[in-house]
Structures are given as C-alpha cells and as structure tokens.
Amino acid sequence: MSNLTINVQKELLRQPSTIALVGNPNTGKSTIFNALTGLRQKIANYPGITVERKMGTTIINGVLHKIIDLPGAYSLNHKKADERITYETLIGSYDHEEKPDLLLMVVDASNLERNLFLASQVMDLQIPILMVLTMSDIADERGIRIQSQQLSNVWGVPVVSINARSKQCDLQIKQALVEQGVATPKPFQWNPSKPLRQAVERLDREWLSEHTQLPERARPIEALRLLAEGNFEDSFYQYSEEGKAKKLIEELQNTLEAQGENPTAAEVVQRYRFIGDSSEGSVTKEQRDEQTLTDRLDNVFTHRVAGPVIFVLVLLVMFQSIFSWATPFMDMIDMLFIEFGAYVSSSLPAGLLNSLLVDGIIAGLGGVVIFLPQIIFLFLFIYFLEGTGYMARAAFVMDGFMTKVGLHGRSVVPLMSGFACAIPGIMATRTIENWRDRLITIMILPFMACSARLPVYAVMIAAFVPDKRIIGFLTLQGLVFFGLYLFGIVMAVGSAAVMKRIFPTGKPTPFLMELPPYKWPNISSVVIQSLERGKIFITEAGKIIVAISIILWVLASFPTYEPTANDLADMDANRQMSEQMLSTLQLNQSYAGNFGQWIEPAIEPLGFDWKIGIGLLTSFAAREVMVGTLNTIYSIEETEKQLGLIERLRSEIDPETGLPKYNLATALSLMIFFAIAMQCMSTLAIVKRETNSWKWPLVMFGYMTVLAYFSAWITFEWANTFLLG
Amino acid sequence: MLLSDAHVYKKYEVKHIQGDELVRIMEMGLTPGSICEVIRRAPMGYPMEIKIRGYLLSLRKKETDAVEVSPK
C-alpha cells in the first residue's frame, strides 16, 4: 500500500507555469488563492456560462506563475456547471481555461476522509501535485493528528501542512513548492477491486478510446462515472454510437453485479474504503468527549428559536453598521469631488467644454466613487461571515422556512449576495441544481436590496428622514434603511409563494449541505475579496454610469436655450435669480426635460415630478444612475454655492406652491418604487442568459414594474395621510 | 429504519442508500458501513444535521428518507 518512491519534480517551477488550486468548498482554497495573488487578480465570467473564473499571478523564486482558483467541488462527477469546469480544466479539455501544469490539492485536515475522496479522483488524472493540508489547528482541537509523511507515502505526492489564517501562508506554500516540489501520482492507488478494474479497462478499450476525444488519462474517470450512472444525460461530449455504448455499459454493469459488486456504488465505496484503511497509519484520533468550539457555538446559532432570531439580528447589525460607517467616507468623497469640480470649473474658460467636464464627467465619476464605501463594507461583512462558517448555518436555519415559500436553503446565499448586486446573486443560483427552485430564486432575487439601490436610499434617507435616536445605537434613519431591506425580503417571499403555485413542479433538489467548522477568517483574504468586488463595481458599473452621465449631460444641455430680451432685463435686475431661472428654462426645454414632462402625468400619483421622471428612465440602465442623473440635473442648475445633492433636494422649492418640492412622502414613495421596480437592464440581460430565453426577463420586468407602481402609489397616499396629514 | 426516524444524539450505522441521488449522498461520505450521529434538527424539523466521517452535514427529508440505518 505504501509508496515510498515518490517521483519528485522540482524543475517545473523554473519556467513560468500554470498552477491550479483544487479542493472541496470550505477548505481555505480561496484564502490561499488570495494570499498567493494579493490584488493581482482577474475575476471575470467564463464565456457562455456564469461561473466566475479567478485568475491571478504570483512570483516564486523570481519566476512569474499563473494561479487559477478552480471552483470548489466534492467530486469529479461533474453535474453542476462549476464542477464541470473543474473537471474539464483538469483533464485539459476546457476551451476557456489553460491546462494546469501542476496542482495545489487543498485538503482540510479536520475533514480528511471526505477531502481525500476528491483528492483520490484528482490523483487518478496524473497531474503533478503538491498536497496542501489546511485547518490542522481545528483537527488538533478534535484530537486528530495527521502524519504528513505517512500521508505522502500512501499517495505518492509531497504533503505540506499550512495555516491558512497566518499572513505567511503563501510563503509556506512557495517554500514547499521549492523544497518539496511536486510529484505525479499513479492512477488507481485506491486499489479498485478486480471486477471494477476490468470493467473500466473494457469500457476504455472498447469504446472510450475509439469513440471519444477524451485524453487517455481522463478515460478511467469517465468510465467509472458511466458505469455508476449508466446514462449520458449530463455528458458534455458528443458521443457517437451511443446505442453501442449503452449496450456495453449495461453488459458491464450486469457482469459487475454477477461478481457481487453494486455498479452504482462500487467506485465511491471502494475509494472511501481505501481512504479509511490507509488513514489508519497516518491519522491518530484521540477520543475526546468535551464539546468543540463548533459544537458550543452551534448550540446557540442553530438553536430552534435563537437561531432565526440571531440571523435577523445579524442582518440588522450588518445594515446599521454599513450605513453609519460608510457615511464619513462618503462625505469625504463627496467633498473631494465638489472641490475638484469647483477647481476645474474656475481654472478653465466657461463654456460647453467646462460644463461637460464638470457637470458631465466629474459629477458622474463622483456619483460612482461615492458609493464604494458602502459596497466594500457590505462585502466585508459577507466575506467575513462566509469565512467564519456562519453563512452555512444561516442556510441550515432558514431552509425549513425557505422550502415553505418554494425556495431552497441554498437560495439564502444567492439571495444574500443579491444584497450586493442581483447579477452575482443570479449567477450564484447555479449551485441550485433543481431548475424550478433556481428559476424562482432568480425571479425574486432583484427584490433583494442591491448596492445599486443604496445610493438612492442613502440620498433620500439622509435628506428627508429625521436623524433621531430611537433606542441605543439605532436611529430612525437606520430603521428606515433596515425596513427597506425587510420590505424587499417580504416582497420576495410573497412572490415566491405565488410562483410556487404557478410554476410546474420538477424533480426535487438533493440537499446536502456541509456545515464547516467555525473559525476566525483570514482577514486579509476578506479584505482582498471585498476590494476586488469594489474594483468590479467601479470598472463594470462605473463605465455605464459615466457614459450615461455624459449622454444625460448632452440630453440636458441641448438644444441650448437662447435667452430672450425679457430674461436679460430680469438678469440685470436680479442676477442670481435669473441665472437659476435660465438654467431651469434650459433644462425644461432640453431633450431630457421633454422626456420627463412627457411621462410626468403617469408618475404624478406617486408624488414624482418630471425630474424624477428623467431619473426613472435613465436609471433603467442601472439603478445607481438615478443619483448620477439628479447630480447632473442639479449641477447644471448651478446655484452660487455648489451644494451637495442632499442639500439641493431639501431646498428644492415648488415654484407654484412655494413649498418644498420633495418631502418624506415623496422620498418613501421613491424608495419603495426602487425597492421593487426592475430598473436594471444588466439584471434582465443576465436573466436572459441564465434562463436562455427572453420570456423570463420580460415576465420579470412586467410583474415588477406593475408591482412597483402600485406599491409606490399606496405608499405616497399613506404617507401623505398618516405621516404628513 | 430510515435516517428520517432517527433520534437526536444517537449513533447509527448506514446500511443502504436508495433513490436517484445515491451517488451524491455516498460521495459525501455516507457509504454503507459508515457511522453517523444525529446532531440536531433545524427549526422546522428539517434539515437534519448529522456528523459523518468527522464533519457536519445537513440533509432534508428527501435525503434522510433515502438512507437506511440501524441503531449502533
């Protein structure tokens, strides 16, 4: 069983190579990736599908290497899109990913057997490997000691034990790569039974080698899968002569059964048997009766009553903190952009170019950058909670409730990601294997208050909700903010319950969710990932926002208004008033003004005027454009002092009544509208791709717009009657 | 008996897995002969949390119905 002759390779790292990280979810794989690459990461979707490709670079001994963080998987039986990518990349037949030269096989020491299951499949593929053991401290706490040398002897690959939470975990890995090197494991080290081995060989020889383009080293794994499953349903290769193969597989299955093997179970059972037997020499377990940290924390966090209560509290604290911590940063950014705009405005000659730079570009950029603090704080929370292991508990505690409303415990994570942005959330629904559960999750996901709504909420709350303290650290502003998030959740739950009745039932989803041990996350990894999200927001949303800000500036600035003789006479009498009036007249008769005024009658019952009307239309491109639009509109209506948008909204006077134009009722109505309306073409585009039809994005846009209109209407009437009347 | 009828805090030996998802279930370590301990149930009764091969796994009724066990 033991394999003392390891064929160690150290020269691989002397030239630039591609290193892939492989492992189960929750093993610290991402932490290692972040430690190795830092901010030298490139995160984008794989073409055609919605799984994120995480690529980065690292330098080992002066040589630059590529690092790929492959999606976490429990098995290579490739049923889900992300597992397929891992499998296809490993066998080198995925068009959109480089074939890795060597692998870092990440293995959780506290959960060795299940981790070695995937590792044993990966090792069958004969790629040079360094096995990286993580979470030894948690294993220690449970009385598990792993002899790395023994493990290395059993599997024939070098093994290094690291602490993924330490700042130097990248150095530990680099040192191991240089000193211990990597080794190519031999296939079938897990001692498959003779009948199974023969069946694999026959399937390989008589069919896979002739009729598929699979590389030789991938064929045994494929043969095992076909023997177990016996179907081609989720096969991504075009097989020729399927009929012949089916007959052969059936024959082999029958032979196996005759020899006393269950063809479906054989591979899994035998791998686990070998792992169990072989770990006897390399793992020592002390029987410990006292509860571990995880046991004690779970007694509270997954408690029948306390669990759900804590979950709601976690959300409450999260959103209150984001709101209060982000504000000083936002004020600072706001001020910087106002100062910068004023500086540019005064140092360039007045005119169209000046206006374009200051009112179009700088104001638009300011509208993007200002919300970076909130986005980063939100993701700090999300990644932190994920890193602690709490997110899985949230799914466990909520699953009972989620299934009641037609969702899935796994819907919680995408839905929570939806708090940052619906787009990654909708992409994350890929982990829900059942189509119906997934579709319902996608259809309600935009109700989760995404970060693009934060700008609108933040401006409206700061401008119109009194900054009153309620209890302790809770303010009325924070409470309204939380209320909006809760409202989105309630709408989501209600819609899901309705859709559950309407949408046809499908095959129920297998629910096998791991609850990883609680641990203190690697903070720098949490920070890196949050900054990466910020970067994605700036580069991807930012482009659209700035572009639309410029288009809007054009729409608002043309056709240019020619002052009449009367206007000029007025200007002589009262210079300041007339300039404001001129700007208003300019905007009124611009393309944008015409557009806003055209839809004003339709949105008047909601308490919106034509300026908000312009914002509603432009914000279809992205919700946060609303604020950019208002910024641009009000920058063009220059007052003597450049006030921030919040001050400007508060001081806006209705010329007919002489009263403030916007009040609490308008603010609430607008926020409710934004909580529900499908004001985001990027979301619709991703839904089209995920559902592969225009039907679902159209249904989504339709039902959400109708729901938003009536909810905002009711809110406006209610607020006017009960809050202001 | 089925895992669904198992009691919290008790240990069971996995006997047999049935149903369409048996490979997925076994891949998570629930192979015949392995020992699992029922840790708790979620607020609505399901999912059920078990300890298997030293880690914590949660399963819904559909999955616990697919696992045949005997008291250990």
Coordinates of N, CA and C in Angstrom, one line a residue, chain B residues 5-61:
Chain B
D5 N -36.2 8.7 10.7 CA -36.8 8.4 12.0 C -35.8 8.3 13.2
A6 N -34.6 8.7 12.8 CA -33.5 8.6 13.8 C -33.7 9.6 14.9
H7 N -33.1 9.3 16.1 CA -33.2 10.3 17.2 C -31.9 11.1 17.3
V8 N -32.2 12.3 17.8 CA -31.0 13.2 18.0 C -30.1 12.7 19.1
Y9 N -28.8 12.9 19.0 CA -27.8 12.5 19.9 C -27.5 11.0 19.8
K10 N -28.2 10.2 18.9 CA -27.9 8.8 18.8 C -27.0 8.5 17.6
K11 N -26.3 7.4 17.7 CA -25.4 7.0 16.6 C -26.1 5.8 15.8
Y12 N -25.8 5.8 14.5 CA -26.4 4.8 13.6 C -25.4 4.4 12.6
E13 N -25.6 3.1 12.2 CA -24.7 2.6 11.1 C -25.5 2.7 9.8
V14 N -24.9 3.3 8.8 CA -25.5 3.4 7.5 C -25.5 2.0 6.8
K15 N -26.8 1.6 6.4 CA -26.9 0.2 5.8 C -26.9 0.3 4.3
H16 N -27.7 1.2 3.8 CA -28.0 1.1 2.4 C -28.5 2.5 1.9
I17 N -28.2 2.9 0.7 CA -28.7 4.1 0.2 C -29.5 3.8 -1.0
Q18 N -30.7 4.5 -1.2 CA -31.5 4.2 -2.3 C -31.9 5.5 -3.0
G19 N -32.6 5.4 -4.1 CA -33.1 6.6 -4.8 C -32.1 7.1 -5.9
D20 N -32.6 8.2 -6.5 CA -31.9 8.8 -7.7 C -30.5 9.4 -7.3
E21 N -30.5 9.9 -6.1 CA -29.3 10.7 -5.7 C -28.3 10.0 -4.9
L22 N -28.3 8.6 -5.0 CA -27.5 7.9 -4.1 C -26.0 8.1 -4.3
V23 N -25.6 8.4 -5.5 CA -24.2 8.6 -5.7 C -23.7 9.9 -5.0
R24 N -24.5 11.0 -5.2 CA -24.3 12.2 -4.5 C -24.2 12.0 -2.9
I25 N -25.1 11.3 -2.4 CA -25.2 11.1 -1.0 C -23.9 10.3 -0.5
M26 N -23.6 9.3 -1.3 CA -22.4 8.5 -0.9 C -21.1 9.2 -1.0
E27 N -21.1 10.1 -2.1 CA -19.9 10.9 -2.3 C -19.6 11.8 -1.1
M28 N -20.6 12.1 -0.4 CA -20.4 13.0 0.8 C -20.0 12.1 2.0
G29 N -19.8 10.8 1.8 CA -19.2 10.0 2.9 C -20.2 9.0 3.5
L30 N -21.5 9.1 3.1 CA -22.5 8.2 3.7 C -22.5 6.9 3.0
T31 N -21.4 6.1 3.1 CA -21.3 4.8 2.4 C -21.8 3.7 3.4
P32 N -22.3 2.6 2.9 CA -22.7 1.5 3.7 C -21.6 1.2 4.7
G33 N -21.9 1.0 6.0 CA -20.9 0.7 7.0 C -20.4 1.9 7.7
S34 N -20.6 3.1 7.2 CA -20.1 4.2 8.0 C -21.1 4.5 9.1
I35 N -20.5 5.2 10.1 CA -21.3 5.5 11.3 C -21.7 7.0 11.3
C36 N -22.9 7.3 11.5 CA -23.3 8.7 11.6 C -24.0 9.0 12.9
E37 N -23.9 10.2 13.4 CA -24.6 10.6 14.6 C -25.5 11.8 14.3
V38 N -26.8 11.7 14.8 CA -27.7 12.8 14.5 C -27.4 13.9 15.5
I39 N -27.2 15.1 15.1 CA -26.8 16.2 15.9 C -28.0 17.0 16.3
R40 N -28.7 17.5 15.3 CA -30.0 18.3 15.6 C -30.8 18.4 14.4
R41 N -32.0 19.0 14.6 CA -32.9 19.3 13.5 C -33.1 20.8 13.5
A42 N -33.3 21.3 12.3 CA -33.5 22.7 12.1 C -34.9 23.2 12.6
P43 N -35.1 24.5 12.8 CA -36.3 24.9 13.4 C -37.6 24.3 12.9
M44 N -37.7 24.0 11.6 CA -38.9 23.5 11.1 C -38.9 21.9 11.0
G45 N -38.0 21.3 11.7 CA -37.9 19.8 11.7 C -36.8 19.3 10.7
Y46 N -36.7 20.0 9.6 CA -35.7 19.7 8.6 C -35.1 21.0 8.2
P47 N -33.8 20.9 7.7 CA -32.9 19.8 7.5 C -32.5 19.1 8.8
M48 N -32.0 17.9 8.7 CA -31.4 17.2 9.9 C -29.9 17.4 9.8
E49 N -29.2 17.6 10.9 CA -27.8 17.8 10.9 C -27.2 16.5 11.5
I50 N -26.3 15.9 10.7 CA -25.6 14.7 11.2 C -24.1 14.9 11.2
K51 N -23.4 14.1 12.0 CA -22.0 14.0 11.9 C -21.6 12.8 11.2
I52 N -20.8 12.9 10.2 CA -20.4 11.7 9.4 C -18.9 11.9 9.0
R53 N -18.1 10.9 9.3 CA -16.7 11.0 9.0 C -16.1 12.2 9.6
G54 N -16.5 12.6 10.7 CA -15.9 13.7 11.5 C -16.3 15.1 11.0
Y55 N -17.3 15.2 10.1 CA -17.7 16.6 9.7 C -19.2 16.6 9.8
L56 N -19.8 17.9 9.7 CA -21.2 18.1 9.9 C -21.9 18.3 8.5
L57 N -22.9 17.5 8.3 CA -23.7 17.6 7.1 C -25.1 17.7 7.4
S58 N -25.8 18.5 6.5 CA -27.3 18.7 6.7 C -28.0 18.1 5.5
L59 N -29.1 17.4 5.8 CA -29.9 16.7 4.8 C -31.4 17.1 5.0
R60 N -32.1 17.1 3.9 CA -33.6 17.3 4.0 C -34.2 15.9 4.1
K61 N -35.6 16.0 4.3 CA -36.3 14.7 4.5 C -36.1 13.8 3.3

